[in-house]
XYZ file of C-alpha atoms in Angstrom:
560
model
C -26.345 9.425 -18.027
C -24.117 11.227 -15.512
C -20.824 12.065 -17.051
C -20.501 13.446 -13.530
C -18.385 10.569 -12.102
C -15.439 8.342 -12.720
C -14.962 5.780 -10.075
C -11.959 5.944 -7.811
C -10.356 2.608 -7.982
C -12.650 0.387 -5.937
C -13.959 3.420 -4.217
C -17.181 3.853 -2.454
C -17.926 6.959 -4.495
C -20.201 8.443 -1.850
C -19.022 12.042 -1.928
C -19.731 14.726 0.517
C -17.468 14.466 3.574
C -14.118 16.111 4.266
C -12.317 17.392 7.087
C -9.500 15.624 8.795
C -7.942 18.892 9.978
C -11.014 20.404 11.695
C -12.023 19.528 15.230
C -14.212 21.084 17.970
C -12.951 20.989 21.578
C -13.225 17.404 22.737
C -15.550 18.239 25.533
C -18.178 19.476 23.028
C -18.320 16.254 21.114
C -20.015 12.990 22.166
C -17.815 9.891 21.708
C -17.867 8.015 18.492
C -19.484 4.562 19.201
C -17.191 1.585 18.868
C -18.496 -0.734 16.111
C -17.553 -4.420 15.840
C -16.610 -5.644 12.293
C -19.692 -6.685 10.420
C -20.702 -10.217 9.199
C -20.629 -9.182 5.437
C -21.601 -11.765 2.918
C -19.130 -12.048 0.057
C -21.717 -14.342 -1.703
C -24.397 -11.649 -1.545
C -22.138 -9.066 -3.018
C -20.831 -11.398 -5.822
C -24.065 -13.069 -6.758
C -25.997 -9.782 -6.838
C -23.380 -8.042 -8.989
C -23.408 -11.031 -11.319
C -27.203 -11.032 -11.681
C -27.724 -7.271 -11.962
C -24.923 -7.030 -14.719
C -26.080 -9.924 -16.723
C -27.366 -9.442 -20.299
C -30.990 -10.226 -19.066
C -31.200 -6.926 -17.458
C -30.055 -5.138 -20.735
C -27.965 -2.644 -18.888
C -30.675 -1.621 -16.349
C -31.890 1.335 -18.483
C -34.705 3.173 -16.554
C -38.089 2.817 -18.237
C -37.097 -0.412 -19.937
C -37.896 -3.944 -19.219
C -34.564 -4.131 -17.442
C -35.930 -1.706 -14.839
C -38.782 -3.949 -13.953
C -36.455 -6.929 -13.486
C -33.997 -4.759 -11.414
C -36.690 -3.344 -9.124
C -38.125 -6.701 -8.461
C -34.891 -8.324 -7.793
C -33.759 -5.514 -5.299
C -37.015 -5.783 -3.501
C -36.553 -9.533 -3.140
C -33.097 -9.106 -1.746
C -34.106 -6.308 0.609
C -36.832 -8.682 1.849
C -34.338 -11.476 2.145
C -31.975 -9.197 4.095
C -34.809 -8.570 6.724
C -35.734 -4.918 5.861
C -39.238 -3.474 6.016
C -40.871 -1.590 3.021
C -39.541 1.925 3.360
C -42.315 4.048 1.851
C -45.574 3.874 3.920
C -45.847 0.189 3.407
C -44.512 0.188 -0.130
C -40.969 -0.680 -1.429
C -40.843 1.928 -3.979
C -41.088 5.586 -4.559
C -42.322 6.445 -8.056
C -40.211 8.982 -9.978
C -42.054 10.553 -12.948
C -39.770 10.737 -15.971
C -39.733 11.521 -19.591
C -37.393 9.787 -21.992
C -36.213 11.826 -25.007
C -34.147 10.286 -27.765
C -32.692 12.458 -30.588
C -33.507 10.882 -34.006
C -32.704 11.802 -37.534
C -29.974 14.214 -36.599
C -28.456 16.434 -39.195
C -24.861 17.512 -39.172
C -23.834 20.619 -37.378
C -23.610 23.164 -40.067
C -21.601 26.377 -39.466
C -21.630 29.377 -41.871
C -18.654 31.621 -41.916
C -19.343 34.208 -44.675
C -19.041 32.187 -47.856
C -17.462 29.200 -46.147
C -19.515 26.336 -44.922
C -18.433 23.792 -42.430
C -20.150 20.549 -41.488
C -19.633 18.298 -38.485
C -21.003 14.784 -38.212
C -23.348 13.734 -35.305
C -21.678 11.157 -33.080
C -18.140 11.473 -34.526
C -17.823 15.318 -34.103
C -20.767 16.421 -32.064
C -23.538 15.119 -29.861
C -26.719 17.198 -29.186
C -29.940 16.506 -27.431
C -32.830 18.543 -26.025
C -34.089 18.972 -22.455
C -37.367 20.205 -23.839
C -40.335 17.873 -24.258
C -40.963 18.937 -27.866
C -41.367 16.768 -31.046
C -38.659 18.501 -32.961
C -35.624 20.776 -32.333
C -34.647 23.209 -35.193
C -31.567 25.498 -34.657
C -31.319 27.664 -37.855
C -28.614 30.337 -38.221
C -28.129 30.779 -34.581
C -25.264 33.157 -33.797
C -22.259 31.430 -32.058
C -20.742 33.166 -28.974
C -17.587 31.971 -27.151
C -18.345 32.391 -23.508
C -15.145 31.002 -21.932
C -15.929 28.759 -18.983
C -19.678 29.724 -19.094
C -19.562 30.839 -15.417
C -21.540 33.458 -13.635
C -20.317 33.633 -10.080
C -21.182 37.013 -8.394
C -19.653 36.102 -5.203
C -16.350 35.787 -6.858
C -16.926 38.925 -9.208
C -16.812 36.631 -12.364
C -19.285 36.634 -15.148
C -18.433 35.043 -18.541
C -21.716 36.381 -19.928
C -21.176 40.023 -19.015
C -22.642 42.537 -21.403
C -24.322 40.088 -23.912
C -27.909 39.147 -24.604
C -27.809 35.433 -25.280
C -31.427 35.077 -26.561
C -31.355 33.097 -29.781
C -27.645 32.412 -29.592
C -25.583 29.355 -29.073
C -22.928 29.350 -26.341
C -19.593 27.749 -27.063
C -18.118 26.688 -23.588
C -14.896 25.386 -22.209
C -14.988 22.275 -20.076
C -14.017 22.449 -16.403
C -13.211 25.935 -14.735
C -10.360 28.393 -15.103
C -8.078 26.809 -12.507
C -8.238 23.169 -13.749
C -4.442 22.888 -14.731
C -3.165 24.516 -11.351
C -0.530 22.599 -9.450
C -2.298 23.084 -6.133
C -5.540 24.160 -4.476
C -4.671 27.912 -4.570
C -6.846 30.029 -6.793
C -10.228 31.779 -7.205
C -11.703 28.428 -8.250
C -9.934 26.411 -5.602
C -7.047 25.832 -7.918
C -6.667 22.214 -9.129
C -9.802 21.076 -7.222
C -12.768 21.259 -9.438
C -15.727 23.410 -8.341
C -19.350 22.969 -9.276
C -18.745 25.796 -11.807
C -16.604 23.247 -13.759
C -19.371 20.658 -14.011
C -21.167 20.170 -17.295
C -24.556 20.236 -15.598
C -23.893 23.702 -14.152
C -22.890 24.917 -17.623
C -26.155 23.873 -19.224
C -28.098 25.213 -16.243
C -26.283 28.707 -16.545
C -26.697 28.831 -20.399
C -30.487 28.349 -19.871
C -30.587 31.020 -17.176
C -28.872 33.429 -19.655
C -31.586 32.683 -22.194
C -29.341 30.864 -24.778
C -30.957 28.787 -27.519
C -28.158 26.232 -27.292
C -25.030 25.279 -25.398
C -22.018 23.343 -26.879
C -19.232 22.206 -24.460
C -15.782 21.823 -26.076
C -14.528 18.356 -25.073
C -10.918 17.972 -23.888
C -9.936 14.727 -22.391
C -7.777 15.969 -19.542
C -10.000 18.773 -18.149
C -13.095 16.529 -18.773
C -11.490 13.561 -17.084
C -12.970 11.198 -19.741
C -12.561 10.558 -23.396
C -14.943 11.281 -26.300
C -15.910 7.678 -26.304
C -17.724 8.267 -22.912
C -19.486 11.379 -24.389
C -20.547 9.544 -27.511
C -21.829 6.458 -25.750
C -23.656 8.439 -23.122
C -25.390 11.098 -25.279
C -26.303 9.179 -28.377
C -29.168 7.247 -26.888
C -32.186 7.963 -24.677
C -31.812 10.866 -22.210
C -33.960 10.881 -19.047
C -35.444 13.743 -17.117
C -37.886 14.188 -14.241
C -41.165 15.479 -15.712
C -41.927 19.147 -15.381
C -45.180 21.032 -15.705
C -43.526 23.429 -18.111
C -42.152 20.580 -20.223
C -38.626 21.938 -19.886
C -39.356 25.040 -21.795
C -37.114 27.026 -19.449
C -34.183 25.077 -20.740
C -31.999 25.658 -23.927
C -33.430 24.152 -27.076
C -30.229 22.050 -27.442
C -27.413 20.963 -25.312
C -24.411 19.067 -26.517
C -20.605 18.543 -26.830
C -18.169 19.105 -29.680
C -14.806 17.661 -30.230
C -11.760 20.005 -29.539
C -10.774 19.826 -33.065
C -14.236 20.909 -34.129
C -13.968 23.919 -31.798
C -10.564 24.721 -33.296
C -11.866 24.645 -36.780
C -14.902 26.815 -36.037
C -12.877 29.382 -34.232
C -10.247 29.444 -36.981
C -13.173 30.206 -39.509
C -14.093 33.121 -37.205
C -10.575 34.464 -37.324
C -9.795 33.311 -33.646
C -7.589 30.815 -32.026
C -8.857 28.426 -29.305
C -5.502 28.352 -27.446
C -5.460 32.151 -27.243
C -9.124 32.429 -26.307
C -8.642 29.740 -23.597
C -5.879 31.714 -22.132
C -8.006 34.842 -22.088
C -10.945 33.027 -20.523
C -8.762 32.117 -17.509
C -8.402 35.809 -16.643
C -10.856 37.739 -14.395
C -12.697 40.411 -16.490
C -12.993 38.060 -19.569
C -15.851 39.167 -21.823
C -17.771 36.946 -24.204
C -16.696 36.873 -27.915
C -19.333 36.901 -30.581
C -17.844 34.792 -33.426
C -19.773 36.195 -36.392
C -20.713 32.650 -37.301
C -24.081 30.985 -37.650
C -24.981 27.409 -36.676
C -27.805 25.169 -37.750
C -28.866 21.645 -36.601
C -32.148 19.744 -36.671
C -33.304 16.557 -34.975
C -36.379 14.836 -34.093
C -37.303 14.006 -30.464
C -38.835 10.583 -29.738
C -40.671 10.929 -26.259
C -41.958 8.568 -23.864
C -43.218 9.252 -20.306
C -42.860 6.705 -17.570
C -42.582 6.135 -13.985
C -39.151 5.107 -12.892
C -38.681 3.793 -9.300
C -36.469 4.252 -6.300
C -36.465 1.278 -3.988
C -36.534 1.957 -0.224
C -35.977 -0.503 2.533
C -36.108 0.438 6.318
C -34.456 -0.956 9.383
C -36.311 0.821 12.316
C -34.322 2.245 15.101
C -34.781 0.966 18.694
C -34.370 4.209 20.712
C -34.737 7.102 18.311
C -36.700 5.697 15.230
C -37.619 9.260 14.090
C -33.997 9.922 13.263
C -32.483 8.501 10.142
C -29.227 7.469 8.569
C -29.052 6.851 4.823
C -27.306 4.250 2.773
C -27.610 5.037 -0.947
C -26.538 3.575 -4.373
C -27.835 3.896 -7.796
C -29.196 0.809 -9.525
C -29.503 2.237 -13.076
C -26.960 2.219 -15.796
C -27.025 3.208 -19.556
C -29.065 0.235 -20.947
C -28.289 -0.398 -24.686
C -25.479 1.959 -25.976
C -22.991 2.199 -28.856
C -21.809 -1.275 -29.808
C -18.176 -2.232 -29.454
C -15.990 -3.999 -32.116
C -17.585 -7.335 -31.111
C -21.101 -6.047 -31.690
C -21.963 -5.904 -27.976
C -24.350 -2.977 -27.441
C -25.347 -3.718 -23.810
C -23.669 -1.468 -21.094
C -23.959 -3.839 -18.359
C -22.641 -1.609 -15.651
C -21.141 -4.327 -13.442
C -18.724 -1.967 -11.532
C -21.002 1.013 -12.164
C -23.115 0.293 -10.148
C -24.226 -3.257 -9.689
C -21.473 -3.368 -7.043
C -22.878 -0.583 -5.008
C -26.393 -1.920 -5.252
C -25.194 -5.272 -4.077
C -23.309 -3.602 -1.178
C -26.601 -1.960 -0.065
C -28.157 -5.353 0.488
C -25.101 -6.854 2.034
C -24.807 -3.971 4.585
C -28.478 -4.350 5.254
C -28.054 -7.996 5.945
C -25.068 -7.255 8.363
C -27.086 -4.568 10.168
C -30.058 -6.960 10.664
C -27.719 -9.586 12.095
C -26.254 -7.086 14.461
C -29.709 -5.969 15.514
C -31.434 -2.577 15.283
C -29.349 0.468 15.863
C -30.559 3.282 18.090
C -31.507 5.351 14.932
C -33.459 4.148 11.970
C -31.481 3.172 8.862
C -32.769 3.763 5.361
C -31.439 1.744 2.448
C -32.158 3.652 -0.820
C -31.439 2.307 -4.305
C -32.039 5.200 -6.589
C -32.735 5.486 -10.280
C -31.537 7.814 -12.951
C -28.144 8.649 -11.583
C -26.601 8.307 -14.961
C -29.056 10.897 -16.262
C -27.920 13.616 -13.819
C -28.629 12.263 -10.319
C -32.317 12.390 -11.054
C -33.506 9.687 -8.644
C -31.761 11.006 -5.648
C -32.717 14.509 -6.694
C -36.397 13.566 -6.721
C -36.105 11.806 -3.247
C -34.294 14.787 -1.755
C -36.951 17.145 -3.123
C -39.667 14.783 -1.990
C -38.188 12.963 0.989
C -39.961 10.007 2.587
C -38.089 10.675 5.775
C -37.585 14.508 6.602
C -34.063 15.732 5.678
C -34.092 17.806 8.824
C -34.349 14.390 10.728
C -31.781 12.686 8.535
C -28.469 12.738 10.397
C -26.257 11.823 7.451
C -25.406 8.949 5.227
C -23.163 6.787 3.012
C -23.369 6.586 -0.840
C -21.821 3.651 -2.638
C -20.985 4.088 -6.267
C -18.706 1.990 -8.549
C -16.889 -0.199 -5.982
C -13.942 -1.694 -7.969
C -12.544 -5.230 -7.897
C -9.006 -5.693 -6.616
C -6.825 -5.937 -3.680
C -7.445 -4.514 -0.248
C -5.768 -1.202 0.242
C -3.565 0.249 2.970
C -5.286 3.624 2.645
C -8.546 5.375 1.941
C -9.253 8.899 0.515
C -11.507 11.506 1.740
C -13.245 13.095 -1.285
C -14.321 16.674 -1.515
C -11.847 18.317 0.808
C -12.225 19.576 4.364
C -16.000 20.158 4.651
C -17.704 18.529 7.617
C -17.561 17.247 11.251
C -17.830 13.604 9.939
C -14.161 13.485 9.905
C -13.830 11.999 13.476
C -16.025 9.135 12.457
C -13.767 8.350 9.526
C -10.684 8.646 11.960
C -12.348 6.103 14.288
C -13.296 3.635 11.595
C -9.950 3.788 9.826
C -7.949 3.412 13.077
C -10.035 0.378 14.001
C -9.290 -1.166 10.689
C -5.573 -0.200 10.723
C -5.921 2.067 7.598
C -4.113 5.262 6.752
C -5.815 8.343 5.302
C -4.184 9.625 2.140
C -4.889 12.858 0.154
C -7.577 12.706 -2.577
C -6.250 12.037 -5.930
C -7.449 13.577 -9.158
C -9.089 16.379 -7.397
C -9.313 18.193 -10.783
C -12.052 15.646 -11.812
C -14.657 16.965 -9.460
C -15.711 13.624 -8.013
C -17.552 15.544 -5.228
C -20.265 16.568 -7.742
C -20.670 13.277 -9.579
C -22.837 10.964 -7.545
C -25.978 10.848 -5.579
C -24.675 12.140 -2.292
C -24.638 15.547 -3.905
C -28.417 15.716 -4.059
C -28.527 15.472 -0.228
C -25.367 17.533 0.491
C -26.684 20.607 -1.322
C -29.752 20.343 0.828
C -27.690 20.340 4.005
C -27.430 16.557 4.796
C -23.764 15.552 5.595
C -22.804 12.456 3.783
C -19.706 10.222 4.193
C -17.328 10.476 1.284
C -14.587 7.834 1.018
C -12.761 6.065 -1.706
C -10.359 3.112 -1.463
C -6.860 4.300 -2.013
C -4.351 3.170 -4.663
C -1.721 1.759 -2.231
C -2.850 -1.890 -2.527
C -1.526 -4.675 -0.364
C -1.068 -6.687 -3.488
C 1.065 -4.800 -5.858
C 1.295 -1.435 -4.087
C 0.550 1.892 -5.713
C 1.590 0.725 -9.242
C -1.159 -1.961 -9.090
C -3.842 0.325 -7.839
C -3.109 3.115 -10.235
C -2.838 0.736 -13.222
C -6.284 -0.800 -12.390
C -7.920 2.643 -12.050
C -6.445 3.760 -15.373
C -7.391 0.503 -17.131
C -11.079 0.719 -16.003
C -11.408 4.355 -16.985
C -9.953 3.865 -20.372
C -11.322 0.556 -21.312
C -14.607 -0.138 -19.408
C -16.203 2.958 -17.984
C -19.530 3.673 -19.537
C -18.942 1.030 -22.211
C -19.984 -2.589 -22.965
C -16.739 -3.768 -21.359
C -17.947 -3.030 -17.841
C -18.947 -6.596 -17.340
C -18.876 -9.162 -14.528
C -15.732 -11.278 -14.255
C -15.850 -14.464 -12.198
C -12.025 -14.029 -11.690
C -12.382 -10.751 -9.877
C -10.673 -10.276 -6.503
C -13.486 -9.337 -4.122
C -11.273 -8.607 -1.090
C -11.105 -4.945 -1.759
C -14.870 -4.557 -2.009
C -15.333 -6.482 1.299
C -12.920 -3.839 2.823
C -15.079 -1.114 1.322
C -18.114 -2.738 2.773
C -16.746 -3.037 6.235
C -15.732 0.528 6.347
C -19.084 1.826 4.989
C -20.825 -0.336 7.561
C -18.801 0.972 10.401
C -19.407 4.544 9.375
C -23.124 4.357 8.949
C -23.636 2.084 12.022
C -21.511 4.377 14.177
C -23.684 7.358 13.086
C -26.867 5.300 13.679
C -25.645 4.436 17.327
C -24.688 7.993 18.215
C -26.743 10.869 19.553
C -24.541 13.215 17.641
C -25.697 15.529 14.798
C -22.537 16.298 12.835
C -22.638 19.465 10.820
C -20.708 21.128 8.095
C -17.909 23.483 8.978
C -18.907 27.101 9.793
C -17.398 28.270 6.517
C -18.798 25.454 4.306
C -21.236 26.266 1.541
C -23.870 23.908 2.947
C -23.685 25.078 6.669
C -26.365 27.751 6.494
C -28.792 25.277 4.760
C -28.234 22.697 7.531
C -28.550 25.182 10.312
C -31.840 26.403 8.974
C -33.093 22.837 8.462
C -32.196 21.711 11.952
C -33.671 24.843 13.518
C -36.906 23.973 12.022
C -36.661 20.480 13.145
C -36.220 21.526 16.691
């Protein structure tokens, strides 16, 4: 699963745009094509969402019977929409995966001299392995508090300075040092989460440091989700793209511990979590060996499989070798921890049956409007919930060259509810796509509002990021909270309710009473953005100072 994302209310969680403040001289820019409102089918969106989130699909877990049903259904809908098979005559791209499920987990045992602490799997700690090995055994591994677990040479910051982590377990704070800032001023962009704050980065860096294990301290506010999300997401099967080295370059065990567990462990070491957290926010922090030893064992049930990305194509009429992407992930968590009613299917109606349905609806609308100048690719990816693996595999093995991919729109977790007066640009001021957003929102009579919850790092939490980090600009918008029906109070309440009660749980189910007007508004905006890019001769780039600019420049130079 991908803890990486919580949906903005009814937002098209695409992620990777930015930039309403930046503009080139007008003479240097071709005009943004004017796009008519699409003929979007509410029936398609509603019926596909209902079908994909039904119990018959068992939560659309990759590698399960639910995947076969899902892939077949999406292909049928893409055919019905009028698309062509998108992978050299095939509708699918195979993604080689390995499924690893931790079984027979012991408690996390921590020795502090003569004192012995024990923490229960699931309730207090969740741990799994990225390695394709039959059993994981951590025995008397020294614990080291490494602050936020960041090594950023360009910022002069290294939480691992001066320590050899081989055979040791890193205890790591969630998010980054600036997470509780009031604004965006700070080494780590203040309140706005950087990639250094993502859990994926922390495990990656711990592995680079040679650590035997990595335990992230869960805290609801900086994590942006409760322990229930961690527990439901990490206690079942975990999916990875198969590697020749069987993941042996990764840590033996990665996991999370409750904040209270961290407090107890540090107290046993004569340390205080609050004090160490304050110290870890300061440049020059050094890792703190705790003088404690941790042990934990579990078996790893393994199964290899081929999951599938589904690809449909609408060829362009003038420049068919230039491509615009529409992406959305079809997968969810499958069977998960049962709720109080005994329901153990995480149906993923909002996340992301809605986005998958929107892919087909926008494809239908584009076919009805006729081919655009550029080709349009409709990509339903797998394994988003396992760390963006389906989009990562496509981006690393693209069917259509990324150097010839102009940009795209990602759709993730479109929420039911009212139309909004505003939309939010997610990720900050990053690219030249801003003028396309300005044109589309103006045509629809919408305002642009500042991104909310920038500390949650939505920018890194969905499939757009697999393309953005390889230089492809992606539209990144979310429906705002200023709803026509009920105003900001209604929008904010709906977002809070979904995140607290349904996100990554069995309660994310289809409701026939949903208001679909907001999702239709999302779809119109996403259609306009993608269609305008497909009708343009423009090649929007990242801003000159953006982290992805040099990657895109090198890619496009090669294309020319």
